[in-house]
Amino acid sequence: MNERVPFPEQVVATPEVVERFGDLHPPFDRQAAVPEANRCLYCFDAPCTTACPTHIDVPSFIKKIASGNLSGSARTILDANILGASCSRACPVEVLCEGACVMHRYNKQPIQIARLQRFAMDALHESGAPLPFEPGPETGLAVALIGAGPASLACAAELRRRGIRADLYDARPLPGGLNTYGVAEYKLPLVESLREIEMLSQLGVEFHFETKVDAAGLAELERTHDAVFLGIGLGAIHQLGVAGEELAGVTNALDLIAGYKSGALTTVPERVVVVGAGNTAIDAAIASVRLGASEVHILYRRGQEQMSAFTFEYQHAKDEGVKFLWHVQPTGIRGDGVVKGLELTRVAGTEDGSIVPEKDSAFVLEADLIVLSIGQATHANFLSGSSSSGSSSAFGKIQLERGRIVIDRATGQTSQPKFFAGGDCTNGGREVVDAVADGKRAGIGIAGWLGVQHGKG
Amino acid sequence: MAKDRPTLASTFCGIECMNPFWLASAPPTNCGEQIMRAFDAGWGGAVWKTIGEPITNVSSRYSSIDWEGRRMMGFNNIELISDRPIEVNLQEIAEVKRRYPKHVVIASLMVESKRESWHEIVQRAEDAGADGLELNFGCPHGMSERGMGSAVGQVPEYCEQITGWVKEKARTPVIVKLTPNISDIRVAARAAKQGGADALSAINTINSITGIDLDTFQPNPNVDGKSSHGGYCGPAVKPIALNMVQQIQADATSALPLSGIGGIGSWRDAAEFILLGCSTVQVCTAAMHYGYRIVEDMQDGLLNWMAEKGFATIEDFRGLSLPNVHEWKQLNLNYQIVARIHEDLCIGCQLCYTACWDGAHQCIHLDRTSPAPDTTRTPKMVEAESARRISTTPIPKLDSGTSGRTNAITPLERIPRVDEHHCVGCNLCSLVCPVENCITMERIDKDLPFESWEERVAKGLVATGTGEVMSTNT
Ligand SMILES: Cc1cc2nc3c(=O)[nH]c(=O)nc-3n(C[C@H](O)[C@H](O)[C@H](O)COP(=O)(O)O)c2cc1C
Ligand code: SF4
Ligand code: SF4
Ligand code: SF4
């Protein structure tokens, strides 16, 4: 255990990536942070706090920056959100805390909450101080957590602070899930994600990497643990289901992002087409620009109004030179061993929301790389597959809805009391902070269910 | 017909002034070269850095208070009088007066408390050409330990006596500069008047310790690991200075032509001092902070304001506010105002809400969305409710209805409501509200005539308590 190499040291920064993916929002220095902190009104029952899924006490942590109490500020943040550093970089604050700031109605300029949060968290990390929490006195209870993404990490932190053992299992070699592998590097560098999780390991979370938990494994964990938390995220990215999808040069957005973040991928070819218009598609398109593509298109079968990407993400993509093609649908992929182009048809939306192809509107968009980002499957298969493993597990009977695990929002408990869940596998794919909030509620919920309610360290 | 532009020219205890803006006796008036540059920038007069037997200063000698990003809200010094030889200062006074005959040069003086010493310095300063003399009875550090400065200013007998000595000799007006480090400034003012002073200036600096370094435990300013109390000035002291100015001017036994000092940095500050009866104003910290150039706006701003108000000269508005300052017992007890929140301006910060609950009278409520007024919900309950709320990131595609979320208007549940029947009209909420004019204090007509405490006592409606109470700060 003690010889463990700290997570951030297990990766090597790729110079190309470092150079091309500089900070989107540069950090504050003290000269800028303190006046900005003083601009905050210190609202009562602050709307920024209410808007934050993890309910970080924003006015309090900002006031502490203003007074120079940086360690206290970091503690206030982490107490509500154990992944406060990642969230300060990855959160779509425009629609969360900063979007709710009352200053919109005053001088139109919200307080830069995210940059202040990052300022406090960076200061903590730079000070070398440990995580400002202690594990609670051991209760002898143990919980297995499947997936080492933000939901499980947040859940594990709550459990450890209450003296409950937390065993985390993940198929990947490093923790963090999407935080580590899926958020655009100019927002959240991989190393930063790991640095934060490294602190968390001080709480005594047990990590089991490169461990795939199948139905039988899960039944075993259910038997050996007092509760199980499912933080399994989403499954594979959907396929288009057209001819040519097997050609070299067809990939998906998550593999592309994970590829360049881990240094496996340092360049892309000239012409890139991204299919889909969600936030991940935008990240993939911008990454392609930064990795050297000269022409990057995003295609979407509906219009701009219906895309799921945030407006500011869309604007950012346009600023980086990404071109958008609306109302087109791929019908085939051309190529000879490798991708040459994408066959497209123009489509029109109808009254009832369905999409119909327009006559004689087929055309071909030349491409060297096609990146799919058209939604992810859920783990419905994985879950239902377990029912065959015997009736010894309650797991097979967990209630699902459209492939998502149904939970009690306040506690994360599923229809099977011993199982709790949170994050993307319950909400179909939202933001890191939503997963953290789910995990936190589930951690508290599990402890409550297990009868451990005393204060946390 | 074009209106005549007002003039800033005035007379102060017989001294002709082109404008009322003087530099106070301090580093900005250290030497002739500086003062000439100041006159070029527009200052009407300068009180020379106090002249006396040269001293040795320590370093560092300044420290300050910053306030939410603004530098030097309050300024502190442990500097003494001039460290330059008397002859050099006097030669330079002569030089300045030769080149700037119309500008006012006042010699600030401080010597040991001997009649001959004062006679000698008065003679020499006037021979050099000073237009007037300012007696520094205020310096609170260093000099007082030598029996000078505030050691004189704090003892009315000394104050009167030394002023008398100076008057025996002086041919030019004598201004006594008062220290605020005294429980009733009028006592010192009366003594100066008794001693024959032609005018007063107030205030000098206030005893202070600006702060302590939390790493070294060293009070500021740091002189080789030790510190000393110093004199406080700058924007932070203006309210104290204004009060003292009013006290002097409202008291017939103290009142004399007065040069106002303390935290003046703009034409607005100057106008306030003049409205309380000052004829000229003196500036130190603001000039040390921003340089001589600030006088341009001080002149321009004051002239524009005078033109707007229809004042042709300083005398037209000097002292106009004095009749509005009274003793508390003379205020109208039947005047009633209540707070009113203007919903269209409210941004929903709810600062007024907590302020009234914790700092005032619990009469602001968050019940605009409840069917009936709910005055029982405490801030703690409100917070507990919102902590239980589960919020998620709104994703337009997934959450219909969230995309139209707007920041343009404040949601009704965030706009507080004033319970006017319980509002005592203390004004706290309107001071706390960050939005200008969002909370106004409105008069509610109770149809009651003016009635003061004094009148109630006279009518026998209330007990007088201990009878004639010794008035302190009235
Ligand atoms: C560094 C410094 C030195 C001063 N030296 C003198 C002095 O020699 N004689 C004097 O009468 N007042 C002296 N003062 C007091 C100023 O003249 C003035 O009364 C005081 O600073 C208040 O005005 P302000 O708020 O504009 O600074 C000094 C003030 C400062 C800051
Ligand atoms: S809403 Fe804005 S001003 Fe109010 S506490 Fe939050 S950040 Fe500060
Ligand atoms: S004026 Fe005072 S008592 Fe009235 S609402 Fe405001 S704070 Fe409360
Ligand atoms: S302090 Fe002003 S802006 Fe804030 S809630 Fe009260 S009335 Fe509205």
XYZ file of N, CA, C and O in Angstrom, chain A residues 38 41-47 50-53 55 92 95-96 99-102 104-106 300 306-308 310 404 409-410 427 429-431 433-434 441, chain B residues 68-69 346-351 353-354 366 379-380 382-383 386-387 389-399 405 407-411 414 434-436:
304
model
N -14.326 40.518 -3.034
C -14.998 41.611 -2.334
C -16.219 42.125 -3.086
O -17.069 42.797 -2.519
N -21.668 39.983 -2.913
C -22.513 40.665 -1.932
C -22.694 39.866 -0.643
O -23.156 40.397 0.329
N -22.352 38.579 -0.661
C -22.554 37.736 0.512
C -24.062 37.603 0.744
O -24.585 37.823 1.833
N -24.746 37.223 -0.310
C -26.201 37.100 -0.264
C -26.637 36.129 0.826
O -25.940 35.175 1.134
N -27.822 36.381 1.336
C -28.420 35.417 2.263
C -29.104 34.333 1.438
O -29.708 34.626 0.408
N -29.051 33.077 1.900
C -29.675 31.962 1.186
C -29.343 32.110 -0.299
O -30.218 32.154 -1.158
N -28.055 32.208 -0.577
C -27.591 32.681 -1.877
C -28.064 31.814 -3.037
O -27.960 30.591 -2.982
N -28.579 32.442 -4.077
C -29.052 31.679 -5.230
C -27.935 30.882 -5.903
O -28.201 29.824 -6.480
N -27.838 27.643 -4.056
C -28.981 26.804 -4.389
C -28.814 26.192 -5.776
O -29.193 25.051 -6.010
N -28.231 26.948 -6.688
C -28.091 26.458 -8.060
C -27.014 25.400 -8.174
O -27.003 24.609 -9.111
N -26.074 25.377 -7.243
C -25.002 24.384 -7.300
C -25.561 23.031 -6.863
O -26.085 22.909 -5.762
N -25.456 22.016 -7.702
C -25.997 20.708 -7.316
C -25.412 20.186 -6.005
O -26.088 19.487 -5.267
N -24.455 22.211 -3.601
C -24.730 23.260 -2.600
C -23.481 23.760 -1.904
O -23.446 23.878 -0.663
N -20.314 23.789 -16.024
C -20.892 24.819 -16.888
C -21.482 25.917 -16.006
O -22.691 26.017 -15.847
N -24.626 28.166 -16.486
C -26.007 27.768 -16.208
C -26.175 27.315 -14.762
O -27.257 26.942 -14.350
N -25.086 27.330 -13.986
C -25.194 26.943 -12.571
C -24.991 28.181 -11.696
O -25.696 29.154 -11.838
N -24.673 31.551 -13.281
C -25.913 31.894 -13.959
C -26.969 32.393 -12.991
O -27.844 33.165 -13.356
N -26.860 31.952 -11.727
C -27.875 32.327 -10.740
C -27.495 33.578 -9.955
O -28.298 34.104 -9.198
N -26.267 34.041 -10.135
C -25.777 35.171 -9.326
C -26.671 36.397 -9.491
O -27.021 36.787 -10.602
N -27.004 37.008 -8.376
C -27.900 38.181 -8.410
C -27.278 39.355 -9.153
O -27.983 40.285 -9.564
N -26.292 39.542 -11.999
C -26.841 39.676 -13.344
C -27.841 40.821 -13.395
O -28.010 41.468 -14.406
N -28.519 41.006 -12.267
C -29.572 42.015 -12.259
C -29.069 43.351 -11.744
O -29.832 44.276 -11.589
N -27.797 43.415 -11.442
C -27.276 44.668 -10.897
C -26.402 45.364 -11.932
O -26.830 46.262 -12.614
N -25.541 17.641 -37.484
C -26.631 17.293 -36.583
C -27.901 17.167 -37.407
O -28.133 17.946 -38.329
N -32.352 22.698 -31.241
C -32.558 21.419 -30.554
C -31.279 20.765 -30.047
O -31.335 19.736 -29.401
N -30.128 21.351 -30.339
C -28.905 20.665 -29.908
C -28.819 20.701 -28.381
O -29.352 21.591 -27.731
N -28.140 19.716 -27.825
C -28.103 19.665 -26.367
C -26.893 20.403 -25.798
O -26.785 20.590 -24.599
N -24.587 23.402 -24.587
C -24.885 24.724 -24.048
C -24.536 25.791 -25.080
O -23.615 25.612 -25.887
N -32.165 3.621 -17.443
C -31.513 4.272 -16.309
C -31.970 3.631 -15.003
O -33.121 3.233 -14.870
N -34.220 10.188 -5.093
C -33.302 11.309 -5.321
C -32.544 11.735 -4.065
O -31.385 12.148 -4.118
N -33.208 11.641 -2.943
C -32.591 12.175 -1.729
C -31.529 11.257 -1.144
O -30.601 11.711 -0.482
N -29.032 9.249 -14.365
C -29.638 10.439 -14.970
C -29.462 10.498 -16.480
O -29.857 11.467 -17.121
N -26.789 10.893 -18.164
C -25.632 11.663 -18.632
C -25.795 13.149 -18.398
O -26.452 13.837 -19.160
N -25.215 13.608 -17.287
C -25.216 15.044 -17.035
C -23.803 15.493 -16.730
O -22.858 14.942 -17.278
N -23.680 16.460 -15.840
C -22.367 17.040 -15.593
C -21.680 16.356 -14.415
O -22.321 15.708 -13.592
N -20.591 17.644 -11.788
C -21.092 18.118 -10.498
C -22.391 17.413 -10.104
O -22.657 17.194 -8.921
N -23.170 17.024 -11.097
C -24.401 16.286 -10.784
C -24.050 14.915 -10.225
O -24.699 14.420 -9.302
N -25.053 12.492 -1.833
C -26.345 12.141 -1.211
C -26.410 10.644 -0.915
O -26.892 10.228 0.133
N -11.286 46.834 1.525
C -11.842 46.113 0.392
C -11.242 46.538 -0.934
O -11.949 46.900 -1.874
N -9.953 46.530 -0.976
C -9.299 46.807 -2.240
C -8.902 48.263 -2.421
O -8.047 48.560 -3.234
N -35.083 45.546 -6.958
C -34.520 44.536 -6.046
C -33.851 43.410 -6.833
O -34.425 42.864 -7.770
N -32.628 43.066 -6.442
C -31.924 41.982 -7.128
C -31.988 40.680 -6.322
O -31.421 39.673 -6.717
N -32.633 40.717 -5.165
C -32.849 39.478 -4.417
C -31.661 38.989 -3.612
O -31.565 37.802 -3.319
N -30.791 39.878 -3.211
C -29.634 39.442 -2.423
C -30.031 39.116 -0.985
O -29.331 38.398 -0.288
N -31.134 39.680 -0.548
C -31.669 39.437 0.800
C -30.764 39.898 1.926
O -30.855 39.418 3.051
N -29.914 40.852 1.616
C -29.083 41.417 2.677
C -29.943 42.205 3.654
O -29.696 42.214 4.858
N -32.909 41.553 4.456
C -33.655 40.578 5.254
C -32.854 40.146 6.490
O -33.321 40.260 7.619
N -31.622 39.685 6.265
C -30.831 39.271 7.436
C -30.467 40.458 8.295
O -30.387 40.322 9.513
N -39.816 37.009 4.094
C -39.752 36.408 2.766
C -41.025 35.590 2.560
O -41.001 34.376 2.582
N -34.755 33.277 9.508
C -33.718 33.014 8.507
C -33.195 31.594 8.581
O -32.909 30.972 7.559
N -33.100 31.052 9.770
C -32.588 29.694 9.912
C -33.519 28.685 9.220
O -33.061 27.756 8.553
N -35.496 29.362 6.743
C -35.381 29.580 5.293
C -34.174 28.834 4.741
O -34.254 28.155 3.716
N -33.066 28.938 5.444
C -31.852 28.270 4.973
C -32.015 26.756 4.982
O -31.570 26.073 4.066
N -33.920 25.581 1.944
C -33.233 25.579 0.649
C -32.114 24.552 0.626
O -31.735 24.073 -0.433
N -31.581 24.196 1.792
C -30.537 23.177 1.809
C -31.087 21.824 1.377
O -30.356 20.977 0.876
N -33.248 21.393 -0.947
C -33.614 21.405 -2.365
C -32.576 20.636 -3.189
O -31.375 20.769 -2.966
N -33.032 19.820 -4.122
C -32.100 19.109 -4.999
C -32.074 19.832 -6.336
O -33.112 20.005 -6.972
N -30.908 20.296 -6.720
C -30.835 20.957 -8.024
C -29.894 20.198 -8.937
O -28.943 19.564 -8.483
N -30.168 20.267 -10.205
C -29.304 19.613 -11.184
C -28.959 20.625 -12.269
O -29.605 21.655 -12.388
N -27.935 20.286 -13.035
C -27.582 21.141 -14.154
C -28.709 21.110 -15.171
O -29.114 20.037 -15.602
N -29.227 22.260 -15.519
C -30.302 22.245 -16.509
C -29.753 21.943 -17.903
O -28.815 22.590 -18.353
N -30.271 20.930 -18.533
C -29.873 20.630 -19.906
C -31.104 20.825 -20.780
O -32.116 20.141 -20.588
N -31.028 21.784 -21.693
C -32.220 22.190 -22.435
C -32.993 21.005 -22.999
O -34.214 20.944 -22.901
N -32.246 20.032 -23.568
C -32.917 18.925 -24.235
C -33.642 18.011 -23.242
O -34.707 17.480 -23.528
N -33.031 17.856 -22.069
C -33.599 16.937 -21.093
C -34.656 17.580 -20.207
O -35.601 16.947 -19.780
N -34.439 18.834 -19.890
C -35.352 19.489 -18.970
C -36.138 20.558 -19.707
O -35.671 21.669 -19.862
N -35.026 29.940 -18.720
C -34.640 30.564 -17.458
C -34.009 31.931 -17.695
O -33.158 32.076 -18.553
N -32.417 35.678 -16.142
C -31.875 36.423 -15.031
C -32.416 37.834 -14.982
O -32.026 38.632 -14.158
N -33.295 38.130 -15.925
C -33.704 39.526 -16.083
C -34.538 40.020 -14.905
O -34.426 41.171 -14.520
N -35.375 39.163 -14.345
C -36.179 39.641 -13.233
C -35.967 38.781 -11.998
O -35.677 37.596 -12.082
N -36.124 39.401 -10.867
C -35.928 38.701 -9.606
C -37.171 37.882 -9.283
O -38.276 38.412 -9.300
N -36.990 36.596 -8.993
C -38.160 35.785 -8.647
C -38.837 36.338 -7.394
O -38.165 36.804 -6.467
N -37.770 35.707 -3.834
C -36.523 36.272 -3.308
C -36.661 37.745 -2.925
O -35.741 38.330 -2.367
N -27.516 46.922 -1.695
C -26.465 47.311 -2.640
C -26.969 48.125 -3.826
O -26.171 48.697 -4.548
N -28.266 48.134 -4.019
C -28.805 48.808 -5.207
C -29.318 50.197 -4.823
O -30.167 50.321 -3.942
N -28.816 51.166 -5.506
C -29.204 52.534 -5.182
C -30.704 52.748 -5.357
O -31.284 52.301 -6.352
